[in-house]
C-alpha cells in the first residue's frame, strides 16, 4: 500500500489564518516533516505524529525523507509557511518524485494544500498595497544567480509592478537589499511608499511604513517581507494603498464615479485601453515612439562624451558614464467629464465658443451631442481647472452630468417671450447639478405652445397667461412613455421656485437609489400634495393576422 504526501502551506503563522483543510491534513498525517521553527508553530495541532524536523537549508533531504516515508505507506505532512508553492516545499517534493520516475496514476498520492502567502498576509497588515499588477522576488541568491535576480528587479521596477521582496536579508546576505534599493531608485521616486512586515500574524509581529529612500534605516531580517509600492501607491493614515487602476473618471463638481457599470466599459470612456479598429492607427506611432524615445540633451551629451572618451582611452568603463535611468513617473491623467451648453435660454453657439471647444477637447478627448440641450465633453487631463476656466471665459454654461438636476428651458422664442426667464434662471442657480437618486430633467417652456416639450420631461413647467402650469412624472423613455400628469394650473410666479425646490428635495431624500422620478411618484402616490394618477398607455399586442 502506497502512502500519501500532504504538502501543506500553513499560512503566516496563526491558527486563524490557516485553512481548515491544512488543519485537517495535519491531523490526518502519521508524521510531520518541516523546518524546526515551523513545526514549533503548529505543535498545538499535533496528536501523536512522528516529528521529523530539520534545519533550514536541508530542504532537499526533507523532501527525500518525505517521499521515502510515503512510499513505505505513511501519510506524510510536509509543511511550509505561507503557501507551499511559493518558495516552499511543493516544487522540491515534485522534483524528488520525478527523479524517481513517479506517475500520478501509479505512484504515491500527492495533495498540495494552499496557504496564505506572505504577499497576502503582509499586504493585509499594510492596508491594500498589492491591488494592482504585482510580483514577488526572492533576494536569496543561494539557489538563484544574483545576475538573474538583478535583472528581475530591474524589469519589475521598469514595468511599475508593485514588488514584494521575500528573503530580503539574513545574517550573511546583507548587500542584496542595498542593491535592490539602488536599482529601484533608478526608476521610482525616493518617496515611493515601502512597507516592512516582520513576523506577520506571529507573536513578534512588527510593521513599519516608510519610503524607498529610508527603507534601509529600519530593521530588515529573515522574517521580514518588503512591499514596494508602484508609482501610484500612496499613504493615508499610515496605510499603504495602491489604487485599483491608473486612470480615474471624474465629473464637474463631483469626485464620485458617475458612470454606471455598463457605461464604464464603453470605448469612449476608456480611451487608454487597447481597442480594435480606430485606435490601432492611433497607437502605432506611439509604440514606435516608445521604442525610439526622443533623446534628451543630457543623453546626447553623454553619448558624445562616451565617443570622445573611447577615442582617448579605450579602457574607459562605460558603466561610469551611463546616464542614470529616468524615474518612472505616471501622473494620473483622469478623464474629466462635463456638459456644456450656450446657456439656459440661449441656444446659439458663437464661432469663438466652437473654437475653444475644439481646443480644449483636442485629439484625445471626445464631444458627444445629446438630446438634452448639451454637449458632453470627456477630456483626459490632470488639470480640469484650466479647462473649466477656458470654457467659462467664452460664456459656456458648465454642468455636471449623471444623476443630477438639469433644467431644459426653451429659447423663449429667441427672447420674445422673456417674462419667465428670471424664474428659469433662479431654478437653475438653486438646483442645477444637485445630486439625486437618478437623473432628473425639468422642462421649462415660456408659453402654452410648449414647443420644447416640457410636458415630456420628469417635471414640466409651462408659463401661460402670467402664471405657471405644472406637470409631474412623465415617463420619458420606453414603449410606455407618456407625458407628465397635469397637477396644477395657475401657480403664482413668486411661488414656482419654492414649489419645485420642495418637490426636488423630497425626491432627493426619499427616492431609492436609481429610482426615476415617475417611479417615485407612482410608489409614494403623493408628492407635496399632488396626487399620482396612472397615465401609462395600455399597449395591446395585436393578434397575428393569419391566426398562426
Ligand atoms: N512559502 C512562504 C515563503 C517562504 S520564503 C510564503 O508563501 O509566504 C521565506 C520568506 O517569506 C521570509 O524571508 C519572509 O520574507 C517571508 N515570510 C514568510 N512568512 C512571513 C511572515 N509571517 N511575516 C513576514 N514575512 C514572512
XYZ file of C-alpha atoms and ligand atoms in Angstrom:
574
model
C 0.000 0.000 0.000
C 1.389 3.359 -1.066
C 1.083 6.266 1.272
C 0.218 9.895 0.750
C 2.100 13.163 0.654
C 0.280 16.171 2.054
C 2.219 19.292 1.104
C 0.794 21.912 3.405
C 1.088 25.689 3.438
C 0.019 26.680 6.948
C -0.208 30.445 6.278
C 1.600 33.238 8.095
C 1.646 31.552 11.487
C -1.566 31.991 13.455
C -4.278 29.345 13.638
C -6.981 31.726 12.486
C -5.191 32.248 9.220
C -4.627 28.606 8.476
C -7.137 26.926 6.173
C -9.475 24.268 7.516
C -8.040 21.775 5.043
C -4.498 22.494 6.271
C -5.547 21.856 9.889
C -7.363 18.640 8.979
C -4.473 17.447 6.839
C -2.004 17.931 9.685
C -4.233 15.807 11.894
C -4.686 13.118 9.238
C -0.966 12.602 8.915
C 1.188 9.906 10.531
C 4.287 12.059 10.501
C 5.247 15.684 10.066
C 8.309 16.894 8.237
C 9.416 20.500 8.394
C 11.810 23.157 9.481
C 12.090 23.276 13.287
C 10.587 26.741 13.717
C 7.573 25.777 11.620
C 6.932 22.533 13.475
C 7.026 24.600 16.651
C 4.408 26.965 15.217
C 1.888 24.185 14.590
C 2.689 21.929 17.544
C -0.665 22.574 19.243
C -2.367 20.809 16.347
C -0.369 17.614 16.685
C -1.742 14.486 18.337
C 0.810 11.691 18.216
C 2.513 12.333 14.900
C 6.095 11.404 14.452
C 8.050 14.625 14.024
C 10.969 14.908 11.659
C 12.247 18.445 11.951
C 15.348 19.605 10.200
C 17.435 22.714 9.824
C 16.650 25.437 7.402
C 18.892 24.573 4.492
C 18.038 20.899 4.500
C 15.055 21.174 2.184
C 16.244 18.522 -0.243
C 16.814 15.913 2.429
C 13.436 16.853 3.920
C 11.726 16.241 0.582
C 13.595 12.956 0.092
C 12.667 11.737 3.562
C 9.032 12.624 2.942
C 8.887 10.712 -0.336
C 10.608 7.745 1.228
C 8.130 7.550 4.121
C 5.151 7.908 1.767
C 6.482 5.066 -0.355
C 6.515 2.957 2.806
C 2.809 3.590 3.142
C 2.723 6.527 5.555
C 0.618 9.646 5.291
C 3.265 12.342 5.451
C 2.682 16.035 6.048
C 5.368 18.292 4.612
C 4.871 21.757 5.999
C 5.819 25.163 4.650
C 4.940 28.567 5.995
C 2.651 30.691 3.831
C 1.941 28.744 0.666
C 3.916 25.595 -0.002
C 4.070 26.501 -3.679
C 5.699 29.901 -3.094
C 9.414 29.472 -2.270
C 8.202 26.429 -0.303
C 8.398 22.647 -0.371
C 5.870 21.803 -3.119
C 8.222 22.112 -6.086
C 11.005 20.195 -4.329
C 8.707 17.329 -3.430
C 7.651 17.021 -7.060
C 11.268 17.220 -8.228
C 12.281 14.351 -5.927
C 9.293 12.312 -7.099
C 10.034 12.963 -10.774
C 13.623 11.913 -10.236
C 12.261 8.565 -9.140
C 10.008 8.218 -12.185
C 6.822 8.920 -10.228
C 3.494 8.981 -12.138
C 0.268 10.245 -10.590
C -1.730 7.166 -11.642
C 0.607 4.617 -10.070
C 2.747 6.445 -7.528
C 2.116 7.796 -4.034
C -0.745 10.268 -3.983
C 0.127 13.916 -3.592
C -2.085 16.719 -2.320
C -0.785 20.289 -2.265
C -2.802 22.344 0.201
C -2.766 26.077 -0.482
C -2.000 28.605 2.222
C -1.959 32.368 2.679
C 1.420 33.507 1.359
C 3.430 36.366 2.885
C 2.494 38.643 -0.018
C -1.136 38.374 1.092
C -0.726 38.323 4.856
C 1.773 41.201 4.886
C -0.289 43.261 2.424
C -3.353 42.908 4.629
C -1.437 44.411 7.549
C -0.157 47.322 5.484
C -3.532 48.350 4.011
C -4.058 47.472 0.356
C -0.677 47.814 -1.346
C -0.971 44.958 -3.857
C -4.306 45.744 -5.565
C -2.733 46.086 -8.989
C -0.213 44.061 -11.005
C 2.382 42.821 -8.547
C 5.232 40.352 -8.419
C 7.297 38.515 -5.827
C 11.070 38.404 -5.969
C 13.198 36.424 -3.556
C 16.513 38.087 -2.828
C 18.051 34.780 -1.813
C 20.921 34.029 -4.163
C 21.699 30.624 -2.669
C 19.864 28.810 -5.445
C 19.487 31.623 -7.990
C 22.323 33.595 -9.596
C 22.401 37.218 -8.428
C 22.632 38.394 -12.051
C 19.206 36.985 -12.740
C 17.716 38.422 -9.555
C 19.125 41.814 -10.512
C 17.526 41.557 -13.961
C 14.177 40.715 -12.450
C 14.288 43.648 -10.048
C 15.213 45.919 -12.925
C 12.434 44.650 -15.175
C 9.808 44.779 -12.452
C 10.896 48.280 -11.433
C 10.706 49.448 -15.030
C 7.280 47.915 -15.605
C 5.909 49.601 -12.495
C 4.912 46.400 -10.708
C 4.206 46.527 -7.004
C 7.122 44.384 -5.773
C 7.153 42.042 -2.792
C 10.637 41.014 -1.728
C 10.885 37.681 0.079
C 14.072 36.606 1.871
C 15.314 40.208 1.794
C 18.202 39.814 4.203
C 19.917 37.359 6.528
C 22.957 37.428 8.788
C 25.229 36.750 5.836
C 23.227 38.240 2.967
C 23.125 41.954 3.674
C 24.147 43.556 0.364
C 21.260 42.214 -1.708
C 18.672 44.543 -0.228
C 21.011 47.527 -0.728
C 21.459 46.600 -4.373
C 17.715 46.155 -4.780
C 17.112 49.639 -3.388
C 19.723 51.109 -5.723
C 18.096 49.531 -8.806
C 14.621 50.595 -7.733
C 15.735 54.180 -7.265
C 16.673 54.265 -10.945
C 13.003 54.034 -11.791
C 10.977 55.084 -8.791
C 10.750 58.189 -6.716
C 12.612 58.079 -3.357
C 9.232 58.890 -1.796
C 7.644 55.650 -3.081
C 5.858 54.037 -0.113
C 7.502 50.896 1.256
C 6.069 48.542 3.881
C 8.201 46.281 6.060
C 6.352 43.489 7.804
C 8.161 41.226 10.197
C 6.558 38.026 11.525
C 3.069 38.753 10.219
C 0.398 37.186 12.421
C 3.021 35.794 14.774
C 3.986 36.833 18.307
C 6.690 39.275 17.291
C 4.740 40.956 14.522
C 6.225 44.339 13.628
C 5.062 46.717 10.917
C 6.924 49.728 9.527
C 5.695 52.053 6.816
C 8.494 54.035 5.247
C 9.697 55.003 1.771
C 12.216 53.844 -0.782
C 14.834 56.327 0.352
C 14.618 55.433 4.044
C 13.798 51.732 3.952
C 17.295 50.648 4.964
C 17.202 52.758 8.130
C 14.906 50.122 9.622
C 15.415 46.610 10.811
C 15.021 44.072 7.991
C 15.692 40.397 8.625
C 14.918 36.815 7.692
C 11.331 37.121 8.790
C 10.639 40.370 7.011
C 8.720 40.846 3.802
C 9.316 44.114 1.957
C 6.463 45.561 -0.090
C 7.414 48.305 -2.534
C 4.631 50.412 -3.988
C 4.217 51.303 -7.664
C 4.167 54.872 -8.949
C 0.562 55.380 -7.836
C 0.787 53.846 -4.348
C 0.032 56.381 -1.634
C -0.113 56.602 2.139
C -3.231 57.512 4.016
C -3.452 57.477 7.801
C -0.451 55.150 7.954
C -1.968 52.730 5.466
C -0.316 51.886 2.180
C -2.786 51.906 -0.682
C -2.408 51.221 -4.370
C -5.332 52.413 -6.452
C -7.175 49.797 -8.469
C -6.279 51.496 -11.727
C -4.171 54.276 -13.140
C -6.989 56.193 -14.753
C -9.901 57.766 -12.987
C -13.016 59.314 -14.395
C -14.460 62.259 -12.625
C -17.031 64.840 -13.369
C -17.527 68.506 -12.652
C -18.475 69.226 -9.016
C -18.001 65.662 -8.015
C -15.242 63.237 -7.187
C -17.692 60.396 -7.249
C -17.720 57.882 -10.070
C -20.791 58.816 -12.068
C -20.578 56.356 -14.914
C -22.826 53.359 -14.450
C -21.088 49.978 -14.640
C -22.235 49.343 -18.222
C -21.144 52.818 -19.296
C -17.676 52.492 -17.815
C -16.695 49.819 -20.288
C -17.575 51.803 -23.401
C -14.605 52.612 -25.599
C -15.115 56.355 -25.380
C -14.977 56.116 -21.600
C -11.736 54.146 -21.622
C -9.613 55.871 -24.238
C -6.456 54.478 -22.638
C -7.431 50.842 -23.232
C -6.311 48.704 -26.159
C -9.169 48.833 -28.639
C -9.634 47.270 -32.023
C -10.093 49.438 -35.110
C -9.705 53.161 -34.928
C -7.311 53.060 -32.002
C -4.866 50.755 -33.764
C -3.960 53.604 -36.033
C -3.585 55.999 -33.163
C -1.466 53.590 -31.172
C 1.021 52.548 -33.821
C 3.040 55.762 -33.806
C 3.019 55.685 -30.003
C 4.580 52.228 -29.939
C 7.231 53.352 -32.322
C 7.900 56.348 -30.166
C 8.263 54.188 -27.109
C 10.932 52.135 -28.863
C 12.671 55.250 -30.107
C 12.336 57.722 -27.307
C 13.410 61.242 -28.015
C 16.868 61.759 -26.620
C 17.328 64.414 -24.027
C 20.175 66.867 -24.411
C 21.843 65.192 -21.424
C 21.721 61.845 -23.212
C 23.158 63.337 -26.394
C 25.921 64.975 -24.384
C 26.726 61.739 -22.584
C 26.845 59.796 -25.828
C 29.196 62.375 -27.291
C 31.360 62.217 -24.189
C 31.402 58.445 -24.438
C 32.677 58.620 -28.029
C 35.336 61.138 -27.138
C 36.482 59.113 -24.151
C 36.583 55.938 -26.206
C 38.926 57.610 -28.617
C 41.215 58.800 -25.881
C 41.123 55.801 -23.628
C 39.723 52.526 -24.875
C 39.644 51.133 -21.373
C 37.088 53.633 -20.099
C 34.429 51.843 -18.168
C 31.187 52.695 -19.917
C 29.241 51.987 -16.813
C 30.692 55.021 -15.101
C 29.189 57.428 -17.551
C 25.942 55.701 -18.207
C 23.124 58.069 -17.629
C 21.004 57.335 -14.622
C 17.757 55.903 -15.876
C 14.671 58.019 -15.851
C 12.419 57.761 -12.855
C 9.088 56.259 -13.890
C 6.594 58.937 -13.322
C 2.973 58.399 -14.150
C 0.968 61.463 -13.223
C -2.602 60.252 -13.099
C -4.384 61.812 -16.016
C -8.056 61.447 -15.409
C -10.971 61.638 -17.733
C -12.712 64.856 -16.899
C -16.316 64.861 -17.972
C -18.800 67.666 -18.035
C -21.643 69.057 -20.119
C -21.576 72.402 -21.874
C -24.318 74.487 -23.452
C -24.517 78.100 -24.613
C -26.949 78.996 -21.815
C -30.319 78.338 -20.220
C -32.417 80.257 -22.762
C -29.706 80.855 -25.332
C -29.409 78.033 -27.865
C -26.816 79.630 -30.127
C -23.114 78.868 -30.124
C -20.623 81.508 -31.199
C -17.725 80.665 -33.528
C -15.330 81.584 -30.712
C -17.053 79.063 -28.433
C -16.722 76.347 -31.058
C -13.034 77.113 -31.445
C -12.390 76.934 -27.723
C -14.353 73.704 -27.591
C -12.099 72.187 -30.265
C -9.021 73.463 -28.457
C -9.828 72.058 -25.019
C -11.105 68.727 -26.331
C -8.054 68.225 -28.553
C -7.268 64.956 -30.304
C -7.590 62.852 -27.192
C -10.954 63.998 -25.867
C -14.476 63.457 -27.156
C -17.606 65.572 -27.686
C -20.991 63.904 -27.576
C -24.131 65.569 -28.829
C -27.051 64.559 -26.602
C -30.838 65.009 -26.708
C -30.622 67.233 -23.624
C -29.521 70.650 -24.962
C -25.937 69.827 -24.027
C -22.689 68.596 -25.467
C -20.895 66.167 -23.189
C -17.128 66.520 -23.110
C -14.733 63.803 -21.963
C -11.185 65.045 -21.772
C -8.085 63.282 -20.429
C -6.384 65.830 -18.210
C -4.625 66.320 -14.926
C -5.764 69.939 -14.811
C -9.566 70.242 -15.041
C -9.496 73.796 -13.656
C -7.705 75.068 -16.712
C -10.383 73.572 -18.933
C -13.293 74.998 -16.966
C -11.644 78.401 -16.979
C -11.258 78.462 -20.748
C -14.840 77.329 -21.281
C -16.129 79.777 -18.709
C -14.277 82.664 -20.324
C -16.205 82.261 -23.590
C -19.553 82.164 -21.813
C -20.318 78.435 -21.794
C -22.706 77.119 -19.194
C -20.935 74.192 -17.487
C -22.807 71.424 -15.744
C -22.007 68.049 -14.219
C -23.565 65.012 -15.846
C -25.104 61.879 -14.394
C -27.718 61.611 -11.686
C -28.227 65.308 -11.187
C -30.858 68.007 -11.618
C -30.857 69.547 -15.092
C -33.014 72.370 -16.361
C -34.042 72.168 -20.016
C -35.504 75.513 -20.928
C -36.862 76.595 -24.323
C -35.403 79.533 -26.259
C -38.334 81.757 -25.165
C -38.945 82.490 -28.865
C -35.467 83.962 -29.020
C -36.311 86.276 -26.168
C -39.711 87.463 -27.435
C -41.402 85.703 -24.539
C -38.858 86.579 -21.931
C -41.079 87.211 -18.870
C -40.444 83.850 -17.226
C -36.689 83.690 -17.917
C -35.734 85.002 -14.426
C -37.608 82.087 -12.819
C -35.825 79.595 -15.059
C -32.523 81.190 -14.126
C -33.335 81.127 -10.414
C -34.210 77.428 -10.603
C -31.000 76.740 -12.454
C -28.969 78.682 -9.880
C -30.547 76.870 -6.987
C -30.836 73.316 -8.261
C -28.708 72.551 -11.302
C -26.097 69.901 -10.602
C -27.818 68.760 -7.392
C -27.143 65.055 -6.767
C -30.312 62.994 -6.996
C -31.290 59.309 -6.911
C -31.475 59.366 -10.723
C -31.079 61.967 -13.460
C -33.928 64.485 -13.308
C -34.747 66.688 -16.276
C -37.009 69.633 -15.680
C -38.585 71.128 -18.817
C -39.271 74.847 -18.618
C -41.196 76.431 -21.508
C -42.094 80.108 -21.814
C -45.573 79.835 -23.381
C -48.536 77.495 -23.741
C -47.225 76.170 -27.070
C -44.569 74.366 -25.018
C -42.797 73.595 -28.256
C -39.639 72.430 -26.436
C -41.743 69.620 -24.966
C -41.749 70.483 -21.239
C -44.659 68.084 -20.617
C -42.454 65.189 -21.680
C -39.784 65.750 -19.044
C -39.706 64.327 -15.486
C -41.096 67.633 -14.303
C -42.718 70.108 -16.714
C -43.169 73.821 -16.038
C -45.113 75.957 -18.539
C -45.603 79.699 -18.278
C -49.063 80.680 -19.516
C -51.032 83.903 -19.010
C -48.619 85.188 -16.353
C -48.761 82.022 -14.243
C -47.343 78.500 -14.236
C -48.785 75.089 -15.070
C -47.095 72.085 -13.523
C -46.716 68.560 -14.928
C -45.255 65.737 -12.890
C -43.969 62.261 -13.606
C -43.656 61.929 -17.375
C -42.212 58.589 -18.365
C -39.519 59.798 -20.685
C -38.329 56.521 -22.164
C -39.622 53.109 -23.183
C -42.593 51.792 -25.134
C -44.968 53.030 -22.469
C -43.554 56.563 -22.497
C -46.134 59.182 -21.602
C -46.282 62.866 -20.739
C -46.414 64.141 -17.192
C -49.617 64.413 -15.235
C -51.034 67.958 -15.230
C -51.184 68.505 -11.457
C -51.634 72.266 -11.124
C -52.569 75.354 -13.112
C -52.067 78.996 -12.283
C -49.226 78.753 -9.791
C -48.170 82.295 -8.882
C -44.725 83.165 -10.329
C -43.274 84.022 -6.924
C -44.258 80.549 -5.681
C -42.921 78.401 -8.517
C -39.275 78.138 -7.410
C -40.261 77.113 -3.892
C -42.780 74.525 -5.172
C -40.162 72.910 -7.423
C -37.499 73.014 -4.725
C -39.773 71.188 -2.293
C -40.611 68.509 -4.846
C -36.969 68.001 -5.814
C -35.721 67.849 -2.231
C -38.459 65.388 -1.275
C -37.375 63.152 -4.169
C -33.714 63.580 -3.202
C -34.365 62.455 0.344
C -36.920 59.735 -0.180
C -36.248 58.342 -3.657
C -34.470 54.992 -3.766
C -31.091 54.918 -5.471
C -31.653 54.705 -9.233
C -35.410 55.286 -8.928
C -36.620 57.586 -11.679
C -38.906 60.431 -10.624
C -42.036 58.944 -12.246
C -41.468 55.666 -10.415
C -41.047 57.518 -7.154
C -44.273 59.460 -7.783
C -46.107 56.238 -8.549
C -44.695 54.474 -5.459
C -45.497 57.186 -2.924
C -48.759 58.273 -4.596
C -48.446 61.867 -3.431
C -45.659 64.409 -3.784
C -46.065 67.718 -1.928
C -49.854 67.395 -2.080
C -50.020 66.399 -5.764
C -51.671 63.011 -6.229
C -50.491 60.368 -8.680
C -52.785 59.068 -11.440
C -51.858 56.344 -13.889
C -51.028 57.884 -17.247
C -49.460 54.810 -18.819
C -50.959 53.880 -22.183
C -52.260 50.323 -22.390
C -50.352 48.569 -25.113
C -52.270 45.704 -26.636
C -50.387 43.255 -28.782
C -52.431 42.806 -31.965
C -53.275 39.211 -32.854
C -51.209 37.856 -35.723
C -53.138 38.453 -38.999
C -53.104 34.813 -40.096
C -54.078 33.473 -36.694
C -50.855 31.480 -36.663
N 6.224 29.918 1.498
C 6.350 31.187 2.145
C 7.631 31.906 1.772
C 8.872 31.244 2.271
S 10.325 32.160 1.916
C 5.115 32.044 1.805
O 4.380 31.696 0.905
O 4.918 33.041 2.486
C 10.615 32.951 3.445
C 10.303 34.427 3.392
O 8.894 34.576 3.385
C 10.755 35.259 4.546
O 12.099 35.668 4.377
C 9.830 36.409 4.528
O 10.237 37.322 3.529
C 8.536 35.763 4.040
N 7.620 35.422 5.145
C 7.120 34.196 5.408
N 6.280 34.240 6.455
C 6.235 35.528 6.859
C 5.558 36.214 7.920
N 4.757 35.565 8.764
N 5.746 37.543 8.031
C 6.548 38.196 7.195
N 7.208 37.601 6.193
C 7.072 36.276 6.032
